[in-house]
Amino acid sequence: MGSDTETDLRDAAEARAAHRRLGTQLDAAETAAAARRTEEADLAARLRVEEADVRRLVGVSPSRLWATLRGDLDERAARERAERDAAALAVAGATHRREQAESEVARLRAARAALGDVEARYAAALAAHERAVRSAGTGAAAAELGQIAQGIGVATAEQREIDEAVTALRAASAALEEAFGHLQSAGGWSTYDTFFGGGMVADLMKHSRIDDSAKAFGRVNRALERLRIELADIGVTGVQGVEISETLAVFDVLFDNVLSDWMVRDRIARAREEALDLRVRLSELDRVLAERRLAVAEHLAALARRREELLLAG
């Protein structure tokens, strides 16, 4: 009958589906990279404004003269430097995210290129199988075996896509649990600082935990971006991350009073609610992917049973 041609056709169909999957992922990755470049440019423009504000206060300018006359030059200069430093930190984070996004684009391009000319390979495999079917002269059964081979190749590629999405989901969930732990700790220290007087140690611990939370949620968001790319071609919408402002600790140091303590505590509480909501959405996504994978596995089993029936009948 020509089992070799069936195998070649199945493999060619699988490679073709993988090429299309990588193309869809590449489109999503390029969109993400473009967004990261825009984000970096916007933050860099903001940094230039903050640097100009600092220069106006430390150089000879009407702003410096007015601040000197009012007697708050040092306070305003300290505030402007803090805002400049926060803006510089934001630019550094955006640059890192842009580099990671562009690295993902390069990886996907290389993976797709490594598959070669999948359309030509598929056309050749299809033609070879057609010749084998005609040569065997076994009619409809042989033709159906060719269709089953194609179906198995496509379903196998889809199963692999779902597995990759599940792996990305597991990474995002693990990152979220780590970040949530940091956020809980930050919330505890913020409450202590707000209601029990705090002090230098409490301030240090609170700011350290806020910084840890910001970095941890940055890792969550990067994991979610990777997850969105993996989900791009299986019809499942990605989920948004939780942003903890990298300037939050700077703000709290700059305006260390009851009002700012309450604001920080409120922001941490809202971030905790957003993180809990994200946990629920990831759990729901896990259920959807499990159902999709089960459906594909059942389809593959049905194709295998039909193939066996045709072969045994022959």
CSV table of C-alpha atoms in Angstrom, one decimal:
chain,number,residue,atom,x,y,z
A,1,MET,CA,0.0,0.0,0.0
A,2,GLY,CA,2.8,2.3,0.8
A,3,SER,CA,3.2,2.9,4.5
A,4,ASP,CA,6.3,5.0,3.9
A,5,THR,CA,4.3,7.5,1.9
A,6,GLU,CA,1.8,7.7,4.8
A,7,THR,CA,4.5,8.5,7.2
A,8,ASP,CA,6.1,11.1,5.0
A,9,LEU,CA,2.7,12.7,4.4
A,10,ARG,CA,2.0,12.7,8.2
A,11,ASP,CA,5.4,14.3,9.0
A,12,ALA,CA,5.0,16.9,6.2
A,13,ALA,CA,1.5,17.8,7.5
A,14,GLU,CA,2.9,18.2,11.0
A,15,ALA,CA,5.7,20.4,9.8
A,16,ARG,CA,3.3,22.5,7.8
A,17,ALA,CA,1.1,23.0,10.8
A,18,ALA,CA,4.1,23.9,13.0
A,19,HIS,CA,5.2,26.5,10.4
A,20,ARG,CA,1.8,28.1,10.5
A,21,ARG,CA,1.8,28.1,14.3
A,22,LEU,CA,5.2,29.7,14.5
A,23,GLY,CA,4.0,32.3,12.0
A,24,THR,CA,1.1,33.2,14.2
A,25,GLN,CA,3.3,33.3,17.3
A,26,LEU,CA,5.8,35.5,15.4
A,27,ASP,CA,3.0,38.0,14.5
A,28,ALA,CA,2.1,38.2,18.2
A,29,ALA,CA,5.7,38.5,19.3
A,30,GLU,CA,6.4,41.3,16.7
A,31,THR,CA,3.3,43.2,18.0
A,32,ALA,CA,4.6,42.8,21.6
A,33,ALA,CA,8.1,44.0,20.5
A,34,ALA,CA,6.6,47.1,18.8
A,35,ALA,CA,4.7,47.9,22.0
A,36,ARG,CA,7.8,47.5,24.1
A,37,ARG,CA,9.7,49.9,21.7
A,38,THR,CA,6.9,52.5,22.0
A,39,GLU,CA,6.9,52.1,25.8
A,40,GLU,CA,10.7,52.6,25.9
A,41,ALA,CA,10.5,55.7,23.7
A,42,ASP,CA,7.7,57.3,25.8
A,43,LEU,CA,9.5,56.7,29.0
A,44,ALA,CA,12.8,58.0,27.6
A,45,ALA,CA,10.9,61.2,26.6
A,46,ARG,CA,9.6,61.5,30.2
A,47,LEU,CA,13.1,61.0,31.5
A,48,ARG,CA,14.4,63.9,29.3
A,49,VAL,CA,11.7,66.1,30.8
A,50,GLU,CA,12.7,65.1,34.4
A,51,GLU,CA,16.4,65.7,33.6
A,52,ALA,CA,15.5,69.2,32.3
A,53,ASP,CA,13.6,69.9,35.5
A,54,VAL,CA,16.7,69.0,37.5
A,55,ARG,CA,18.9,71.2,35.4
A,56,ARG,CA,16.6,74.2,35.8
A,57,LEU,CA,16.9,73.9,39.6
A,58,VAL,CA,20.7,73.3,39.8
A,59,GLY,CA,21.7,75.8,37.1
A,60,VAL,CA,21.1,79.5,36.7
A,61,SER,CA,17.4,79.8,35.8
A,62,PRO,CA,14.2,81.6,36.8
A,63,SER,CA,13.1,78.3,38.5
A,64,ARG,CA,16.2,78.3,40.7
A,65,LEU,CA,15.8,82.0,41.6
A,66,TRP,CA,12.2,81.6,42.5
A,67,ALA,CA,12.9,78.5,44.6
A,68,THR,CA,15.7,80.3,46.4
A,69,LEU,CA,13.5,83.3,47.2
A,70,ARG,CA,10.8,80.9,48.6
A,71,GLY,CA,13.4,79.1,50.7
A,72,ASP,CA,12.6,75.6,49.4
A,73,LEU,CA,15.4,75.1,46.9
A,74,ASP,CA,16.8,72.0,48.6
A,75,GLU,CA,13.5,70.4,49.0
A,76,ARG,CA,12.4,71.0,45.4
A,77,ALA,CA,15.8,69.9,44.1
A,78,ALA,CA,15.6,66.6,46.1
A,79,ARG,CA,12.1,66.0,44.8
A,80,GLU,CA,13.1,66.6,41.2
A,81,ARG,CA,16.2,64.3,41.5
A,82,ALA,CA,14.0,61.6,43.0
A,83,GLU,CA,11.5,61.9,40.1
A,84,ARG,CA,14.4,61.9,37.6
A,85,ASP,CA,15.9,58.7,39.2
A,86,ALA,CA,12.5,57.0,39.2
A,87,ALA,CA,12.1,57.9,35.5
A,88,ALA,CA,15.6,56.5,34.8
A,89,LEU,CA,14.6,53.3,36.6
A,90,ALA,CA,11.5,53.0,34.5
A,91,VAL,CA,13.5,53.5,31.3
A,92,ALA,CA,15.9,50.8,32.3
A,93,GLY,CA,13.0,48.4,32.9
A,94,ALA,CA,11.5,49.2,29.6
A,95,THR,CA,14.8,48.7,27.8
A,96,HIS,CA,15.1,45.2,29.4
A,97,ARG,CA,11.5,44.3,28.4
A,98,ARG,CA,12.2,45.5,24.8
A,99,GLU,CA,15.3,43.5,24.5
A,100,GLN,CA,13.5,40.4,25.8
A,101,ALA,CA,10.7,40.9,23.3
A,102,GLU,CA,13.1,41.3,20.4
A,103,SER,CA,15.0,38.2,21.5
A,104,GLU,CA,11.7,36.3,21.4
A,105,VAL,CA,11.1,37.5,17.8
A,106,ALA,CA,14.6,36.4,16.8
A,107,ARG,CA,14.0,33.0,18.4
A,108,LEU,CA,10.7,32.4,16.6
A,109,ARG,CA,12.1,33.6,13.2
A,110,ALA,CA,15.0,31.1,13.5
A,111,ALA,CA,12.7,28.3,14.5
A,112,ARG,CA,10.4,28.9,11.6
A,113,ALA,CA,13.3,29.2,9.1
A,114,ALA,CA,14.7,25.9,10.4
A,115,LEU,CA,11.6,24.1,9.1
A,116,GLY,CA,12.5,25.0,5.5
A,117,ASP,CA,10.1,25.1,2.7
A,118,VAL,CA,7.2,23.2,4.3
A,119,GLU,CA,4.7,23.9,1.5
A,120,ALA,CA,7.0,22.2,-1.1
A,121,ARG,CA,7.7,19.3,1.2
A,122,TYR,CA,3.9,18.8,1.8
A,123,ALA,CA,3.1,19.0,-1.9
A,124,ALA,CA,5.8,16.4,-2.7
A,125,ALA,CA,4.6,14.1,0.1
A,126,LEU,CA,1.0,14.4,-1.1
A,127,ALA,CA,2.0,13.6,-4.7
A,128,ALA,CA,4.1,10.6,-3.6
A,129,HIS,CA,1.2,9.2,-1.6
A,130,GLU,CA,-1.2,9.8,-4.5
A,131,ARG,CA,1.1,7.8,-6.8
A,132,ALA,CA,1.3,5.0,-4.1
A,133,VAL,CA,-2.5,4.9,-3.8
A,134,ARG,CA,-2.9,4.7,-7.6
A,135,SER,CA,-0.3,2.0,-7.9
A,136,ALA,CA,-1.8,-0.1,-5.1
A,137,GLY,CA,-5.2,0.2,-6.7
A,138,THR,CA,-7.1,-0.4,-3.4
A,139,GLY,CA,-9.6,2.3,-4.0
A,140,ALA,CA,-11.5,4.3,-1.3
A,141,ALA,CA,-9.8,2.7,1.7
A,142,ALA,CA,-6.3,3.7,0.5
A,143,ALA,CA,-7.5,7.3,-0.1
A,144,GLU,CA,-9.0,7.5,3.3
A,145,LEU,CA,-5.7,6.3,4.9
A,146,GLY,CA,-4.1,9.3,3.3
A,147,GLN,CA,-6.7,11.6,4.8
A,148,ILE,CA,-6.1,10.0,8.2
A,149,ALA,CA,-2.4,10.6,7.9
A,150,GLN,CA,-2.9,14.2,7.3
A,151,GLY,CA,-5.4,14.5,10.2
A,152,ILE,CA,-2.9,12.8,12.6
A,153,GLY,CA,-0.2,15.3,11.5
A,154,VAL,CA,-2.4,18.3,12.1
A,155,ALA,CA,-3.8,17.0,15.4
A,156,THR,CA,-0.3,16.1,16.7
A,157,ALA,CA,0.9,19.6,15.9
A,158,GLU,CA,-2.1,21.1,17.8
A,159,GLN,CA,-1.4,18.8,20.7
A,160,ARG,CA,2.1,20.1,20.9
A,161,GLU,CA,0.9,23.7,20.7
A,162,ILE,CA,-1.4,23.1,23.7
A,163,ASP,CA,1.4,21.5,25.6
A,164,GLU,CA,3.6,24.5,25.1
A,165,ALA,CA,0.8,26.8,26.2
A,166,VAL,CA,0.3,24.7,29.3
A,167,THR,CA,4.0,24.9,30.1
A,168,ALA,CA,3.9,28.7,29.7
A,169,LEU,CA,0.8,28.8,32.0
A,170,ARG,CA,2.6,26.8,34.7
A,171,ALA,CA,5.5,29.3,34.6
A,172,ALA,CA,3.1,32.2,34.9
A,173,SER,CA,1.3,30.6,37.8
A,174,ALA,CA,4.5,29.9,39.6
A,175,ALA,CA,5.7,33.5,39.1
A,176,LEU,CA,2.4,34.8,40.4
A,177,GLU,CA,2.6,32.8,43.6
A,178,GLU,CA,6.1,34.1,44.3
A,179,ALA,CA,5.0,37.7,43.6
A,180,PHE,CA,1.9,37.3,45.7
A,181,GLY,CA,4.1,36.2,48.7
A,182,HIS,CA,6.2,39.4,48.3
A,183,LEU,CA,3.0,41.5,48.1
A,184,GLN,CA,1.6,39.9,51.3
A,185,SER,CA,4.8,40.8,53.1
A,186,ALA,CA,4.7,44.3,51.8
A,187,GLY,CA,1.1,44.7,52.9
A,188,GLY,CA,2.0,43.5,56.4
A,189,TRP,CA,4.8,46.0,56.8
A,190,SER,CA,2.7,48.8,55.3
A,191,THR,CA,-0.1,48.1,57.8
A,192,TYR,CA,2.4,48.1,60.7
A,193,ASP,CA,4.0,51.4,59.4
A,194,THR,CA,0.5,53.0,59.1
A,195,PHE,CA,-1.2,52.0,62.3
A,196,PHE,CA,1.7,51.3,64.8
A,197,GLY,CA,4.1,54.2,64.2
A,198,GLY,CA,6.5,52.2,62.1
A,199,GLY,CA,9.9,53.8,62.3
A,200,MET,CA,13.1,53.4,60.3
A,201,VAL,CA,13.2,49.6,60.4
A,202,ALA,CA,9.6,49.3,59.4
A,203,ASP,CA,10.2,51.8,56.6
A,204,LEU,CA,13.2,49.9,55.3
A,205,MET,CA,11.4,46.6,55.4
A,206,LYS,CA,8.3,48.0,53.7
A,207,HIS,CA,10.3,49.6,50.9
A,208,SER,CA,12.3,46.5,50.4
A,209,ARG,CA,9.2,44.4,50.1
A,210,ILE,CA,7.6,46.9,47.7
A,211,ASP,CA,10.7,46.7,45.5
A,212,ASP,CA,10.6,42.9,45.7
A,213,SER,CA,6.9,42.9,44.7
A,214,ALA,CA,7.6,45.2,41.7
A,215,LYS,CA,10.3,43.0,40.4
A,216,ALA,CA,8.3,39.8,41.0
A,217,PHE,CA,5.3,41.2,39.2
A,218,GLY,CA,7.6,42.2,36.4
A,219,ARG,CA,8.5,38.5,36.1
A,220,VAL,CA,4.8,37.7,36.1
A,221,ASN,CA,4.0,40.1,33.3
A,222,ARG,CA,6.9,38.7,31.2
A,223,ALA,CA,5.6,35.2,31.8
A,224,LEU,CA,2.1,36.3,30.7
A,225,GLU,CA,3.5,37.9,27.5
A,226,ARG,CA,5.1,34.5,26.7
A,227,LEU,CA,1.8,32.8,27.5
A,228,ARG,CA,-0.1,35.2,25.1
A,229,ILE,CA,2.3,34.2,22.3
A,230,GLU,CA,1.7,30.5,22.9
A,231,LEU,CA,-2.1,31.1,23.0
A,232,ALA,CA,-2.1,33.2,19.9
A,233,ASP,CA,-3.0,30.5,17.4
A,234,ILE,CA,-5.3,28.2,19.5
A,235,GLY,CA,-8.1,30.8,19.9
A,236,VAL,CA,-7.6,31.5,23.6
A,237,THR,CA,-7.3,35.1,24.8
A,238,GLY,CA,-4.3,36.0,27.1
A,239,VAL,CA,-4.6,37.7,30.4
A,240,GLN,CA,-3.4,41.1,31.6
A,241,GLY,CA,-0.7,41.3,34.4
A,242,VAL,CA,-0.5,43.4,37.5
A,243,GLU,CA,1.7,46.5,37.6
A,244,ILE,CA,3.2,47.7,40.8
A,245,SER,CA,4.6,51.2,40.3
A,246,GLU,CA,8.4,51.2,40.5
A,247,THR,CA,8.1,54.8,41.8
A,248,LEU,CA,5.9,53.8,44.8
A,249,ALA,CA,8.7,53.4,47.3
A,250,VAL,CA,10.4,56.6,46.1
A,251,PHE,CA,7.1,58.4,46.6
A,252,ASP,CA,6.7,57.0,50.1
A,253,VAL,CA,10.2,58.1,51.1
A,254,LEU,CA,9.7,61.6,49.6
A,255,PHE,CA,6.4,62.3,51.4
A,256,ASP,CA,6.7,60.2,54.5
A,257,ASN,CA,3.6,61.0,56.4
A,258,VAL,CA,0.2,59.5,57.4
A,259,LEU,CA,-1.4,60.4,54.0
A,260,SER,CA,1.3,58.7,51.9
A,261,ASP,CA,1.3,55.6,54.2
A,262,TRP,CA,-2.4,55.3,53.6
A,263,MET,CA,-2.0,55.7,49.9
A,264,VAL,CA,0.7,53.0,49.8
A,265,ARG,CA,-1.3,50.6,51.9
A,266,ASP,CA,-4.4,51.2,49.6
A,267,ARG,CA,-2.3,50.6,46.4
A,268,ILE,CA,-0.9,47.3,47.9
A,269,ALA,CA,-4.4,46.2,48.8
A,270,ARG,CA,-5.7,46.9,45.3
A,271,ALA,CA,-2.8,45.1,43.8
A,272,ARG,CA,-3.5,42.1,46.0
A,273,GLU,CA,-7.1,42.0,44.7
A,274,GLU,CA,-5.9,42.2,41.1
A,275,ALA,CA,-3.4,39.4,41.8
A,276,LEU,CA,-6.2,37.2,43.3
A,277,ASP,CA,-8.3,37.9,40.2
A,278,LEU,CA,-5.4,37.0,38.0
A,279,ARG,CA,-5.0,33.7,39.9
A,280,VAL,CA,-8.7,32.9,39.2
A,281,ARG,CA,-8.3,33.7,35.5
A,282,LEU,CA,-5.2,31.5,35.2
A,283,SER,CA,-7.0,28.7,36.9
A,284,GLU,CA,-9.9,29.0,34.4
A,285,LEU,CA,-7.4,29.1,31.5
A,286,ASP,CA,-5.8,25.9,32.9
A,287,ARG,CA,-9.3,24.2,32.7
A,288,VAL,CA,-9.9,25.4,29.2
A,289,LEU,CA,-6.5,24.1,28.0
A,290,ALA,CA,-7.1,20.8,29.7
A,291,GLU,CA,-10.4,20.4,27.9
A,292,ARG,CA,-8.8,21.3,24.6
A,293,ARG,CA,-6.1,18.8,25.0
A,294,LEU,CA,-8.5,16.1,26.0
A,295,ALA,CA,-10.6,16.8,22.8
A,296,VAL,CA,-7.4,16.6,20.6
A,297,ALA,CA,-6.4,13.3,22.3
A,298,GLU,CA,-9.8,11.8,21.7
A,299,HIS,CA,-9.6,12.9,18.0
A,300,LEU,CA,-6.2,11.3,17.6
A,301,ALA,CA,-7.5,8.1,19.2
A,302,ALA,CA,-10.4,8.0,16.8
A,303,LEU,CA,-8.1,8.5,13.8
A,304,ALA,CA,-5.9,5.7,15.1
A,305,ARG,CA,-8.8,3.3,15.5
A,306,ARG,CA,-10.1,4.1,12.0
A,307,ARG,CA,-6.7,3.6,10.5
A,308,GLU,CA,-6.4,0.2,12.2
A,309,GLU,CA,-9.9,-0.8,10.9
A,310,LEU,CA,-8.9,0.1,7.3
A,311,LEU,CA,-5.6,-1.8,7.6
A,312,LEU,CA,-7.1,-4.9,9.1
A,313,ALA,CA,-9.9,-4.9,6.6
A,314,GLY,CA,-7.3,-4.9,3.8
